[in-house]
């Protein structure tokens, strides 16, 4: 038994190393090979930049104030040693291993709580969606702690350990019969004893630890990895976000094949133990790169400057905004020189926070704010509609991790006479495809799009999000059609369809996620200032949270409405533990309709955001930095930035 367990613990590491070797094959993964080759180029460029900046007599740090960073000991970073692709690879290792660990638990959790904890199907689905929703909601806490106090590296280290303890507690409960209700067949017995008391408390405590650890970890992985590159390197940043999604897909693939297989055929206790070991491997990858990281120092509470803007604007609500934005209170010239901002008339009321009171030389920061503070608050308010439009998208994702898994359990899972595929492993299909699509996207589509669109990222993040939202609708259309055929085949012909019939809904959503998920992360990161990078990145994951919570609300609401007397049935669409008696296809059609309406809602808000000059502030920033490096921005001729 010990030898078997030892093999299972080593298996994910060996598989991951083998797949990393495949990554080096030039014919398949040209963009990632190019990233690795850029390490030496980055060193040479850093040395050149260092000498040029020394000639200009800038600060002791070789980077602009927007890229202010320190090493692990708090000393200014050296471009020849810190940051770049080499440092980002260690963070990508954590991304892959952490996703591997949490996906193995989350994607098969409904099977565990349904079969082992004996929760009803609808309650099991809601527990899973609430758990995953809590994971992503807690990303806001992780982003806040990182930006305000701990920094990304310390935050990841602390909460990574907490996540490991959660996995261990799950493994202990799954191993000890005393912590679980008596065994019972949920499909064959009229009533099974549901877990309650200390057994339920143990389950909830373990899930809370996992949610806290994983939630606070996630936004910092992306922001810390992106921090290894200067913000003016748009192409490298775009390639990093694609590489991060590749690592995400690799982790999901291994979790949904190897780790789910271990859970199914070796027991959930062994599976949860493997997740703990995999997470430990991720922390080892993170710590191994300590000496190479560019660390952004924490800036104090990120909410204080935001609150100051609102307080100052309300205090001066009777003031009249000047017609010339340059008359507003500007930040120091050093900061303005490296980060020009364009003024926007949206939320113009907030500009009153920058109006100086006549006759006063000094004013409290709660009565007078800089244009930079106001600009960041305006961006935060402007991105909220974009954020809200992705909630329905993640509600669809919730169905693929809950009802679609149970849908697969009601189908023929045999590949051969002796081998059965675990229903949760079917979610690996899109990630198998995406492991090939992401490099092809980076190698062929992005260069072509750069020439056509004139954008360093290929297509803009907003365009990428829109393409994904459009495709997501067809995932639910495919799911509804297949579920209708599955149900009718079983009830009318007593035929059980193959589990591969539901593969298209996973495949279509996987493609849509490649566009929307990566585009959303890139969009929020590029719109943020240094003091709010982790927090705005956390908003991406918060969208997942609201999507999963909305799923729970929809399931409960649909059951309540469809179980009324007007429906003619005693149970609602999702009120039975047997999908052959439920009407899951109707629920899928409802989600397809909501997704289609949401797409047009997104088109409206993305156009509204694009019409805002501040939405293009990043490109203006890059152009100004390039001019600064080329010595073309003379103070006497340069137009003062506006906000």
Coordinates of C-alpha atoms in Angstrom, one line a residue:
X1 CA 0.0 0.0 0.0
X2 CA 2.8 2.4 0.9
X3 CA 4.6 1.6 -2.3
X4 CA 1.4 2.3 -4.3
X5 CA 0.8 5.5 -2.5
X6 CA 4.4 6.6 -3.1
X7 CA 4.0 6.0 -6.9
X8 CA 0.8 8.0 -6.9
X9 CA 2.5 10.9 -5.2
X10 CA 5.3 10.9 -7.7
X11 CA 3.1 10.4 -10.8
X12 CA 1.9 14.0 -11.3
X13 CA 5.5 15.3 -11.1
X14 CA 6.8 12.8 -13.6
X15 CA 4.0 13.4 -16.0
X16 CA 4.4 17.2 -15.7
X17 CA 8.2 16.9 -16.3
X18 CA 7.5 14.8 -19.4
X19 CA 5.0 17.3 -20.8
X20 CA 7.5 20.1 -20.1
X21 CA 10.0 18.2 -22.3
X22 CA 7.4 18.1 -25.1
X23 CA 7.1 21.8 -24.6
X24 CA 10.6 22.2 -26.0
X25 CA 9.7 20.7 -29.3
X26 CA 10.2 23.6 -31.7
X27 CA 7.6 22.4 -34.2
X28 CA 4.8 22.6 -31.7
X29 CA 5.7 25.3 -29.3
X30 CA 7.7 28.0 -31.1
X31 CA 6.4 30.9 -29.0
X32 CA 7.5 29.3 -25.7
X33 CA 10.9 28.4 -27.2
X34 CA 11.3 32.0 -28.2
X35 CA 10.5 33.1 -24.7
X36 CA 13.2 30.9 -23.3
X37 CA 15.7 32.2 -25.9
X38 CA 14.9 35.8 -24.9
X39 CA 16.6 35.4 -21.5
X40 CA 20.1 36.1 -22.8
X41 CA 18.7 38.9 -25.0
X42 CA 17.1 40.5 -22.0
X43 CA 20.3 40.5 -20.1
X44 CA 22.1 42.2 -22.9
X45 CA 19.3 44.8 -23.3
X46 CA 19.3 45.4 -19.5
X47 CA 23.1 46.1 -19.5
X48 CA 22.7 48.6 -22.4
X49 CA 19.7 50.3 -20.7
X50 CA 21.7 50.5 -17.5
X51 CA 24.5 52.4 -19.1
X52 CA 22.2 54.7 -21.0
X53 CA 20.2 55.6 -17.9
X54 CA 23.4 56.2 -16.0
X55 CA 24.3 58.7 -18.6
X56 CA 21.0 60.5 -18.2
X57 CA 21.5 60.7 -14.4
X58 CA 18.2 59.1 -13.5
X59 CA 17.4 57.4 -10.2
X60 CA 19.6 54.7 -8.7
X61 CA 17.0 52.2 -9.9
X62 CA 17.3 51.3 -13.6
X63 CA 13.6 51.4 -14.0
X64 CA 10.9 54.1 -14.1
X65 CA 8.9 54.8 -11.0
X66 CA 6.0 52.9 -12.6
X67 CA 8.3 49.8 -12.5
X68 CA 9.8 50.4 -9.1
X69 CA 10.8 47.0 -7.6
X70 CA 13.1 45.4 -5.1
X71 CA 14.8 42.0 -4.7
X72 CA 14.1 39.6 -1.9
X73 CA 16.2 41.6 0.5
X74 CA 14.6 44.9 -0.2
X75 CA 17.4 46.3 -2.4
X76 CA 16.8 47.9 -5.8
X77 CA 16.6 45.3 -8.6
X78 CA 19.3 44.8 -11.2
X79 CA 18.0 44.2 -14.7
X80 CA 20.9 41.8 -15.4
X81 CA 19.8 39.5 -12.5
X82 CA 16.1 40.1 -11.6
X83 CA 12.9 39.6 -13.6
X84 CA 12.5 38.6 -17.2
X85 CA 11.5 35.2 -18.6
X86 CA 13.7 33.2 -16.2
X87 CA 11.9 34.5 -13.1
X88 CA 8.5 34.2 -14.7
X89 CA 9.1 30.5 -15.4
X90 CA 9.2 29.8 -11.7
X91 CA 5.9 31.5 -11.2
X92 CA 4.4 29.6 -14.1
X93 CA 5.5 26.4 -12.4
X94 CA 3.4 27.4 -9.3
X95 CA 0.5 28.3 -11.7
X96 CA 0.5 24.8 -13.2
X97 CA 0.9 22.9 -9.9
X98 CA -1.7 24.9 -8.0
X99 CA -4.2 24.6 -10.8
X100 CA -3.5 20.8 -10.8
X101 CA -4.2 20.5 -7.1
X102 CA -7.3 22.6 -6.9
X103 CA -8.9 21.4 -10.2
X104 CA -8.6 17.8 -9.1
X105 CA -10.6 18.6 -6.0
X106 CA -13.1 21.1 -7.5
X107 CA -14.0 19.2 -10.6
X108 CA -14.7 16.0 -8.8
X109 CA -16.1 17.4 -5.6
X110 CA -19.7 16.9 -6.6
X111 CA -19.1 13.2 -6.9
X112 CA -17.5 13.1 -3.4
X113 CA -20.2 15.1 -1.6
X114 CA -23.0 13.2 -3.4
X115 CA -21.7 9.6 -3.0
X116 CA -19.7 9.9 0.2
X117 CA -21.4 12.8 2.2
X118 CA -24.9 11.8 0.8
X119 CA -26.0 15.4 0.0
X120 CA -28.9 15.6 -2.5
X121 CA -27.9 16.4 -6.1
X122 CA -29.1 20.0 -6.1
X123 CA -27.6 20.6 -2.7
X124 CA -24.3 19.0 -3.9
X125 CA -24.3 21.2 -7.0
X126 CA -24.9 24.3 -4.9
X127 CA -22.2 23.3 -2.4
X128 CA -19.6 22.9 -5.2
X129 CA -20.6 26.2 -6.9
X130 CA -20.6 28.0 -3.5
X131 CA -17.1 26.5 -2.7
X132 CA -15.6 27.6 -6.1
X133 CA -17.4 30.9 -5.8
X134 CA -15.8 31.5 -2.4
X135 CA -12.4 30.6 -3.8
X136 CA -12.6 33.3 -6.4
X137 CA -14.3 35.9 -4.0
X138 CA -11.4 35.5 -1.6
X139 CA -9.1 36.6 -4.4
X140 CA -10.1 40.1 -3.5
X141 CA -8.7 39.6 0.0
X142 CA -5.5 38.2 -1.5
X143 CA -5.1 41.1 -3.8
X144 CA -5.7 43.6 -1.0
X145 CA -3.2 42.0 1.4
X146 CA -0.6 41.8 -1.4
X147 CA -0.9 45.4 -2.6
X148 CA -1.3 46.9 0.8
X149 CA 0.9 45.0 3.2
X150 CA 2.5 41.7 2.4
X151 CA 3.6 41.9 -1.3
X152 CA 2.8 39.1 -3.8
X153 CA 5.6 36.7 -2.8
X154 CA 4.8 36.6 0.9
X155 CA 1.1 36.4 0.2
X156 CA 1.5 33.4 -2.0
X157 CA 3.8 31.6 0.4
X158 CA 1.6 32.1 3.5
X159 CA -1.7 31.1 1.8
X160 CA -0.1 28.3 -0.2
X161 CA 0.7 26.6 3.1
X162 CA -2.9 27.1 4.3
X163 CA -4.2 25.5 1.1
X164 CA -2.0 22.4 1.8
X165 CA -3.5 22.0 5.2
X166 CA -7.0 22.1 3.7
X167 CA -6.1 19.3 1.3
X168 CA -4.6 17.2 4.2
X169 CA -7.8 17.7 6.2
X170 CA -9.9 16.5 3.2
X171 CA -7.7 13.5 2.8
X172 CA -8.0 12.6 6.6
X173 CA -11.8 12.8 6.4
X174 CA -12.0 10.7 3.2
X175 CA -9.7 8.1 4.9
X176 CA -11.4 7.7 8.3
X177 CA -14.9 6.2 8.2
X178 CA -15.7 7.9 11.6
X179 CA -15.7 11.2 9.8
X180 CA -18.2 10.2 7.1
X181 CA -21.8 8.9 7.2
X182 CA -22.4 5.1 6.7
X183 CA -21.9 3.8 3.1
X184 CA -25.1 4.0 1.0
X185 CA -26.1 3.9 -2.6
X186 CA -27.6 7.3 -3.4
X187 CA -29.2 6.1 -6.6
X188 CA -30.5 2.7 -5.3
X189 CA -31.7 3.6 -1.8
X190 CA -34.8 5.6 -1.0
X191 CA -33.1 7.6 1.8
X192 CA -29.4 7.8 2.8
X193 CA -28.2 9.4 6.0
X194 CA -26.8 12.8 5.2
X195 CA -23.5 14.0 6.8
X196 CA -24.2 16.3 9.7
X197 CA -22.7 17.4 13.0
X198 CA -19.0 17.2 13.3
X199 CA -18.8 15.3 10.0
X200 CA -20.3 18.2 8.1
X201 CA -18.2 20.7 10.1
X202 CA -15.0 18.8 9.2
X203 CA -16.0 18.9 5.5
X204 CA -16.8 22.6 5.6
X205 CA -13.6 23.5 7.6
X206 CA -11.4 21.7 5.1
X207 CA -13.2 23.4 2.1
X208 CA -12.8 26.8 3.9
X209 CA -9.0 26.3 4.3
X210 CA -8.7 25.3 0.6
X211 CA -10.8 28.2 -0.5
X212 CA -8.9 30.7 1.6
X213 CA -5.5 29.4 0.5
X214 CA -6.3 29.1 -3.2
X215 CA -8.4 32.3 -3.4
X216 CA -5.7 34.5 -1.9
X217 CA -3.1 32.8 -4.1
X218 CA -4.6 33.1 -7.5
X219 CA -4.5 36.8 -8.3
X220 CA -0.9 37.1 -7.0
X221 CA 0.3 34.4 -9.3
X222 CA -0.7 36.3 -12.4
X223 CA 0.3 39.8 -11.1
X224 CA 3.7 38.5 -9.7
X225 CA 4.5 36.8 -13.0
X226 CA 3.6 39.9 -15.0
X227 CA 5.6 42.1 -12.7
X228 CA 8.8 40.3 -13.9
X229 CA 8.4 42.3 -17.1
X230 CA 8.3 46.1 -17.6
X231 CA 4.9 47.4 -18.5
X232 CA 6.2 49.0 -21.7
X233 CA 7.0 45.5 -23.0
X234 CA 3.5 44.8 -24.3
X235 CA 4.5 41.9 -26.5
X236 CA 6.3 40.1 -23.6
X237 CA 3.3 40.8 -21.3
X238 CA 0.9 39.4 -23.9
X239 CA 3.0 36.3 -24.4
X240 CA 3.2 35.9 -20.6
X241 CA -0.6 35.9 -20.3
X242 CA -0.8 33.3 -23.1
X243 CA 1.9 31.2 -21.4
X244 CA 0.1 31.5 -18.1
X245 CA -3.1 30.1 -19.7
X246 CA -1.0 27.3 -21.2
X247 CA 0.3 26.5 -17.7
X248 CA -3.3 26.7 -16.5
X249 CA -4.4 24.2 -19.2
X250 CA -1.6 21.8 -18.4
X251 CA -2.6 21.8 -14.7
X252 CA -6.2 21.2 -15.6
X253 CA -5.3 18.4 -18.1
X254 CA -3.2 16.5 -15.6
X255 CA -5.8 17.0 -12.8
X256 CA -8.7 15.9 -15.0
X257 CA -6.9 12.8 -16.2
X258 CA -4.3 11.4 -13.8
X259 CA -5.5 12.9 -10.5
X260 CA -9.2 12.3 -11.1
X261 CA -8.3 8.7 -12.2
X262 CA -6.5 8.3 -8.9
X263 CA -9.5 9.6 -7.0
X264 CA -11.9 7.3 -8.8
X265 CA -9.9 4.0 -8.6
X266 CA -7.6 4.5 -5.6
X267 CA -10.0 6.4 -3.3
X268 CA -10.7 10.0 -2.6
X269 CA -8.3 9.9 0.3
X270 CA -5.4 9.1 -1.9
X271 CA -6.5 11.7 -4.4
X272 CA -6.7 14.5 -1.9
X273 CA -3.3 13.5 -0.6
X274 CA -1.9 13.7 -4.1
X275 CA -3.3 17.3 -4.3
X276 CA -1.5 18.2 -1.1
X277 CA 1.8 16.9 -2.6
X278 CA 1.3 18.7 -5.9
X279 CA 0.6 21.9 -4.1
X280 CA 3.8 21.5 -2.1
X281 CA 5.7 21.0 -5.4
X282 CA 4.2 24.4 -6.5
X283 CA 5.5 26.2 -3.5
X284 CA 8.9 24.6 -4.0
X285 CA 8.9 26.1 -7.6
X286 CA 7.9 29.5 -6.2
X287 CA 10.7 29.5 -3.5
X288 CA 13.3 28.3 -6.0
X289 CA 13.1 31.6 -7.9
X290 CA 13.4 33.8 -4.8
X291 CA 16.7 35.3 -5.9
X292 CA 15.5 36.2 -9.4
X293 CA 12.2 38.0 -8.7
X294 CA 11.3 41.6 -9.2
X295 CA 9.1 42.4 -6.2
X296 CA 6.8 45.3 -6.1
X297 CA 6.8 46.9 -2.6
X298 CA 3.5 47.2 -0.9
X299 CA 2.0 50.7 -0.9
X300 CA -0.2 50.8 2.2
X301 CA -4.0 50.5 2.1
X302 CA -5.2 50.7 -1.4
X303 CA -8.7 51.7 -0.3
X304 CA -7.5 54.9 1.5
X305 CA -6.7 56.9 -1.8
X306 CA -10.0 55.7 -3.2
X307 CA -11.9 56.9 -0.2
X308 CA -10.0 60.2 -0.2
X309 CA -11.2 60.9 -3.8
X310 CA -14.9 60.3 -2.9
X311 CA -14.6 62.3 0.3
X312 CA -12.9 65.2 -1.4
X313 CA -15.3 65.2 -4.3
X314 CA -18.3 65.3 -2.0
X315 CA -16.8 68.0 0.2
X316 CA -16.2 70.2 -2.9
X317 CA -19.4 69.2 -4.7
X318 CA -20.4 72.9 -5.1
X319 CA -17.2 73.8 -6.8
X320 CA -17.1 74.3 -10.6
X321 CA -14.6 72.2 -12.5
X322 CA -12.2 74.4 -14.6
X323 CA -12.5 74.1 -18.4
X324 CA -8.8 73.4 -18.6
X325 CA -7.9 70.1 -17.0
X326 CA -4.3 71.2 -16.5
X327 CA -5.5 73.5 -13.8
X328 CA -6.3 70.5 -11.6
X329 CA -3.9 69.4 -8.9
X330 CA -1.2 67.4 -10.7
X331 CA 1.1 64.7 -9.2
X332 CA 4.9 65.4 -9.1
X333 CA 6.6 66.0 -12.4
X334 CA 8.8 62.9 -12.1
X335 CA 5.7 60.7 -12.1
X336 CA 4.0 62.7 -14.9
X337 CA 7.0 62.4 -17.2
X338 CA 6.8 58.6 -17.1
X339 CA 3.1 58.1 -17.0
X340 CA 1.1 60.6 -19.1
X341 CA -2.7 60.3 -18.6
X342 CA -5.5 61.5 -20.8
X343 CA -8.4 63.4 -19.2
X344 CA -11.9 61.9 -19.5
X345 CA -15.2 63.6 -19.1
X346 CA -16.7 60.4 -17.6
X347 CA -17.4 60.7 -13.9
X348 CA -16.5 64.3 -14.2
X349 CA -17.9 64.9 -10.7
X350 CA -14.7 63.2 -9.3
X351 CA -12.5 65.9 -10.9
X352 CA -13.7 68.3 -8.1
X353 CA -11.4 66.3 -5.7
X354 CA -8.5 67.9 -7.6
X355 CA -9.7 71.5 -7.3
X356 CA -7.4 73.7 -5.1
X357 CA -9.1 75.9 -2.6
X358 CA -8.0 79.5 -3.2
X359 CA -6.0 81.0 -0.4
X360 CA -4.8 77.7 1.0
X361 CA -1.2 76.6 0.5
X362 CA -1.6 73.2 2.0
X363 CA -4.7 71.0 2.1
X364 CA -5.5 67.7 3.7
X365 CA -5.3 64.7 1.3
X366 CA -8.9 64.1 2.3
X367 CA -9.8 67.5 0.7
X368 CA -7.3 67.6 -2.2
X369 CA -6.3 64.6 -4.3
X370 CA -4.0 64.3 -7.3
X371 CA -5.2 63.7 -10.8
X372 CA -3.5 60.3 -10.7
X373 CA -5.7 59.2 -7.8
X374 CA -8.9 60.4 -9.5
X375 CA -7.8 58.7 -12.8
X376 CA -7.4 55.3 -11.0
X377 CA -10.8 55.7 -9.4
X378 CA -12.4 56.5 -12.8
X379 CA -10.8 53.4 -14.3
X380 CA -12.0 51.3 -11.4
X381 CA -15.6 52.5 -12.0
X382 CA -15.3 52.2 -15.8
X383 CA -14.2 48.5 -15.7
X384 CA -17.1 47.4 -13.5
X385 CA -19.6 47.0 -16.5
X386 CA -17.0 44.9 -18.3
X387 CA -16.5 42.8 -15.2
X388 CA -20.2 42.4 -14.8
X389 CA -20.7 41.1 -18.4
X390 CA -18.4 38.1 -17.7
X391 CA -20.6 36.8 -14.8
X392 CA -23.0 34.9 -17.0
X393 CA -20.0 33.4 -18.8
X394 CA -18.8 31.9 -15.5
X395 CA -22.3 30.7 -14.6
X396 CA -22.0 28.5 -17.7
X397 CA -18.6 27.3 -16.5
X398 CA -20.3 26.3 -13.2
X399 CA -22.6 23.9 -15.1
X400 CA -19.7 22.2 -16.8
X401 CA -18.2 21.4 -13.3
X402 CA -21.5 20.3 -11.7
X403 CA -24.5 19.1 -13.8
X404 CA -22.4 18.2 -16.8
X405 CA -20.3 15.8 -14.6
X406 CA -23.6 14.2 -13.4
X407 CA -24.8 14.2 -17.0
X408 CA -21.7 12.1 -17.9
X409 CA -22.4 9.8 -14.9
X410 CA -25.8 8.9 -16.6
X411 CA -24.1 7.9 -19.8
X412 CA -22.0 5.0 -21.1
X413 CA -18.5 5.6 -19.7
X414 CA -16.9 2.6 -21.3
X415 CA -14.1 3.2 -23.8
X416 CA -13.3 -0.5 -24.0
X417 CA -14.9 -3.5 -22.3
X418 CA -12.5 -3.2 -19.3
X419 CA -11.7 0.5 -19.1
X420 CA -14.1 3.3 -18.0
X421 CA -13.5 7.0 -18.2
X422 CA -14.3 9.0 -15.0
X423 CA -17.1 11.5 -15.9
X424 CA -15.1 14.4 -14.4
X425 CA -12.2 13.5 -16.8
X426 CA -14.3 14.6 -19.7
X427 CA -13.5 18.1 -18.8
X428 CA -9.9 17.4 -19.9
X429 CA -11.0 17.4 -23.6
X430 CA -10.9 21.2 -24.1
X431 CA -7.6 21.5 -22.3
X432 CA -6.1 18.8 -24.6
X433 CA -7.2 20.8 -27.5
X434 CA -6.0 24.1 -26.0
X435 CA -2.5 22.8 -25.3
X436 CA -2.2 22.9 -29.1
X437 CA -4.4 25.9 -29.8
X438 CA -2.6 28.3 -27.5
X439 CA 0.8 27.9 -29.1
X440 CA -0.8 28.1 -32.6
X441 CA -2.7 31.2 -31.5
X442 CA 0.5 32.8 -30.3
X443 CA 2.6 31.7 -33.3
X444 CA 0.2 32.3 -36.3
X445 CA -2.8 34.3 -35.3
X446 CA -1.2 37.0 -33.1
X447 CA 1.5 38.0 -35.7
X448 CA -1.2 38.2 -38.4
X449 CA -3.5 40.2 -36.2
X450 CA -0.6 42.6 -35.3
X451 CA -0.2 43.4 -38.9
X452 CA -3.9 43.8 -39.6
X453 CA -5.0 45.5 -36.3
X454 CA -1.8 47.4 -35.5
X455 CA -2.0 46.2 -31.9
X456 CA 1.0 44.6 -30.1
X457 CA -1.3 42.1 -28.5
X458 CA -2.8 41.0 -31.8
X459 CA -6.4 41.8 -31.0
X460 CA -7.3 44.1 -28.1
X461 CA -8.3 42.5 -24.8
X462 CA -11.8 43.8 -25.2
X463 CA -12.1 42.2 -28.6
X464 CA -10.8 39.0 -27.2
X465 CA -13.3 39.0 -24.3
X466 CA -16.2 39.6 -26.8
X467 CA -15.1 36.7 -29.0
X468 CA -15.2 34.4 -26.0
X469 CA -18.6 35.6 -24.8
X470 CA -20.0 34.9 -28.2
X471 CA -18.7 31.3 -28.3
X472 CA -20.0 30.5 -24.8
X473 CA -23.6 30.7 -26.0
X474 CA -23.1 27.8 -28.4
X475 CA -21.6 25.7 -25.5
X476 CA -25.0 25.7 -23.8
X477 CA -26.9 25.2 -27.1
X478 CA -24.8 22.0 -27.7
X479 CA -25.4 20.9 -24.0
X480 CA -29.2 21.4 -24.3
X481 CA -29.4 19.4 -27.6
X482 CA -27.3 16.5 -26.3
X483 CA -29.2 16.3 -23.0
X484 CA -32.5 16.2 -24.8
X485 CA -31.3 13.4 -27.0
X486 CA -29.7 11.5 -24.1
X487 CA -32.9 11.7 -22.0
X488 CA -35.2 10.7 -24.9
X489 CA -32.9 7.8 -25.9
X490 CA -33.0 6.4 -22.4
X491 CA -36.7 6.9 -21.7
X492 CA -38.1 5.9 -25.1
X493 CA -35.5 3.4 -26.4
X494 CA -33.7 2.3 -23.3
X495 CA -30.4 3.2 -24.9
X496 CA -27.6 4.8 -23.0
X497 CA -25.6 7.2 -25.1
X498 CA -21.8 7.3 -25.0
X499 CA -20.2 9.9 -22.7
X500 CA -18.4 11.4 -25.7
X501 CA -21.7 12.9 -26.9
X502 CA -21.2 15.7 -24.3
X503 CA -17.7 16.5 -25.5
X504 CA -18.7 19.3 -27.8
X505 CA -20.0 21.5 -25.0
X506 CA -16.7 21.2 -23.2
X507 CA -14.7 21.9 -26.4
X508 CA -16.7 25.0 -27.4
X509 CA -16.4 26.4 -23.9
X510 CA -12.7 25.7 -23.8
X511 CA -12.2 27.8 -26.9
X512 CA -14.3 30.6 -25.5
X513 CA -12.4 30.5 -22.2
X514 CA -9.1 30.9 -24.2
X515 CA -10.4 34.2 -25.4
X516 CA -12.4 35.5 -22.5
X517 CA -10.2 34.4 -19.5
X518 CA -6.9 35.5 -20.9
X519 CA -8.4 38.7 -22.3
X520 CA -9.9 39.7 -19.0
X521 CA -6.7 39.2 -17.1
X522 CA -4.7 41.1 -19.6
X523 CA -7.3 43.9 -19.7
X524 CA -7.4 44.4 -15.9
X525 CA -3.7 44.2 -15.5
X526 CA -3.0 46.8 -18.1
X527 CA -5.6 49.2 -16.7
X528 CA -4.2 49.1 -13.2
X529 CA -1.6 51.3 -11.5
X530 CA 1.3 49.8 -9.6
X531 CA -0.5 50.2 -6.3
X532 CA -3.5 48.2 -7.4
X533 CA -2.2 45.5 -9.8
X534 CA -3.0 42.5 -7.6
X535 CA -6.4 43.9 -6.6
X536 CA -7.6 44.6 -10.1
X537 CA -6.3 41.2 -11.2
X538 CA -8.4 39.7 -8.4
X539 CA -11.5 41.2 -10.0
X540 CA -11.0 38.7 -12.8
X541 CA -11.4 35.9 -10.3
X542 CA -14.2 37.7 -8.5
X543 CA -16.1 37.4 -11.8
X544 CA -15.8 33.6 -11.4
X545 CA -17.1 33.9 -7.9
X546 CA -20.2 35.9 -8.8
X547 CA -20.8 33.5 -11.7
X548 CA -20.8 30.4 -9.5
X549 CA -23.0 32.2 -6.9
X550 CA -25.4 33.2 -9.6
X551 CA -25.5 29.5 -10.6
X552 CA -26.7 28.6 -7.1
X553 CA -29.3 31.3 -7.2
X554 CA -30.6 30.2 -10.6
X555 CA -30.8 26.5 -9.6
X556 CA -32.8 27.4 -6.5
X557 CA -35.0 29.9 -8.4
X558 CA -35.7 27.5 -11.3
X559 CA -36.6 24.7 -8.9
X560 CA -39.0 27.0 -7.0
X561 CA -40.7 28.3 -10.1
X562 CA -41.0 25.1 -12.1
X563 CA -42.2 23.1 -9.1
X564 CA -45.3 25.2 -8.8
X565 CA -48.8 23.9 -9.7
X566 CA -48.7 25.7 -13.0
X567 CA -45.9 23.5 -14.2
X568 CA -48.0 20.4 -13.7
X569 CA -45.2 18.5 -11.9
X570 CA -44.4 18.0 -8.3
X571 CA -40.7 18.4 -8.7
X572 CA -38.9 21.2 -10.6
X573 CA -36.6 21.0 -13.5
X574 CA -33.7 20.1 -11.2
X575 CA -35.6 18.8 -8.2
X576 CA -34.8 15.1 -8.5
X577 CA -31.6 13.1 -7.9
X578 CA -32.2 11.3 -11.2
X579 CA -31.4 13.4 -14.4
X580 CA -33.7 11.1 -16.3
X581 CA -36.6 12.6 -14.4
X582 CA -35.2 16.2 -14.4
X583 CA -35.3 18.6 -17.3
X584 CA -31.7 19.7 -17.4
X585 CA -32.1 20.5 -21.1
X586 CA -34.6 23.2 -20.3
X587 CA -32.1 24.7 -17.8
X588 CA -29.4 24.7 -20.5
X589 CA -31.7 26.5 -22.9
X590 CA -32.3 29.2 -20.2
X591 CA -28.6 29.7 -19.8
X592 CA -28.0 29.9 -23.6
X593 CA -30.7 32.6 -23.8
X594 CA -29.1 34.6 -21.0
X595 CA -25.7 34.2 -22.5
X596 CA -26.9 35.5 -25.9
X597 CA -28.5 38.6 -24.3
X598 CA -25.4 39.1 -22.2
X599 CA -23.2 39.2 -25.4
X600 CA -25.2 42.2 -26.8
X601 CA -25.0 43.9 -23.4
X602 CA -21.2 43.5 -23.5
X603 CA -21.1 45.1 -27.0
X604 CA -22.8 48.2 -25.6
X605 CA -20.5 48.5 -22.5
X606 CA -17.3 47.7 -24.4
X607 CA -18.1 50.4 -26.9
X608 CA -18.9 52.8 -24.1
X609 CA -15.5 52.0 -22.5
X610 CA -13.6 52.3 -25.8
X611 CA -15.0 55.8 -26.4
X612 CA -13.3 56.9 -23.2
X613 CA -9.9 58.5 -23.9
X614 CA -8.6 57.1 -20.6
X615 CA -9.1 53.6 -22.0
X616 CA -6.1 54.3 -24.3
X617 CA -3.9 55.7 -21.5
X618 CA -1.7 52.7 -21.6
X619 CA -0.7 53.2 -25.3
X620 CA 0.0 56.8 -24.6
X621 CA 2.2 55.7 -21.7
X622 CA 4.2 53.4 -23.9
X623 CA 4.7 56.0 -26.6
X624 CA 5.9 58.5 -24.1
X625 CA 8.3 56.1 -22.6
X626 CA 9.7 55.3 -26.0
X627 CA 10.1 59.0 -26.7
X628 CA 11.9 59.4 -23.4
X629 CA 14.3 56.6 -24.1
X630 CA 15.0 58.1 -27.6
X631 CA 15.6 61.5 -26.2
X632 CA 12.8 63.0 -28.3
X633 CA 10.7 64.5 -25.6
X634 CA 12.0 68.0 -25.0
X635 CA 10.5 69.8 -22.0
X636 CA 10.2 73.0 -24.0
X637 CA 8.1 71.4 -26.8
X638 CA 6.3 68.6 -25.0
X639 CA 2.6 69.0 -24.4
X640 CA 1.7 68.5 -20.8
X641 CA -0.3 65.4 -20.1
X642 CA -4.0 65.9 -19.4
X643 CA -6.4 64.3 -17.0

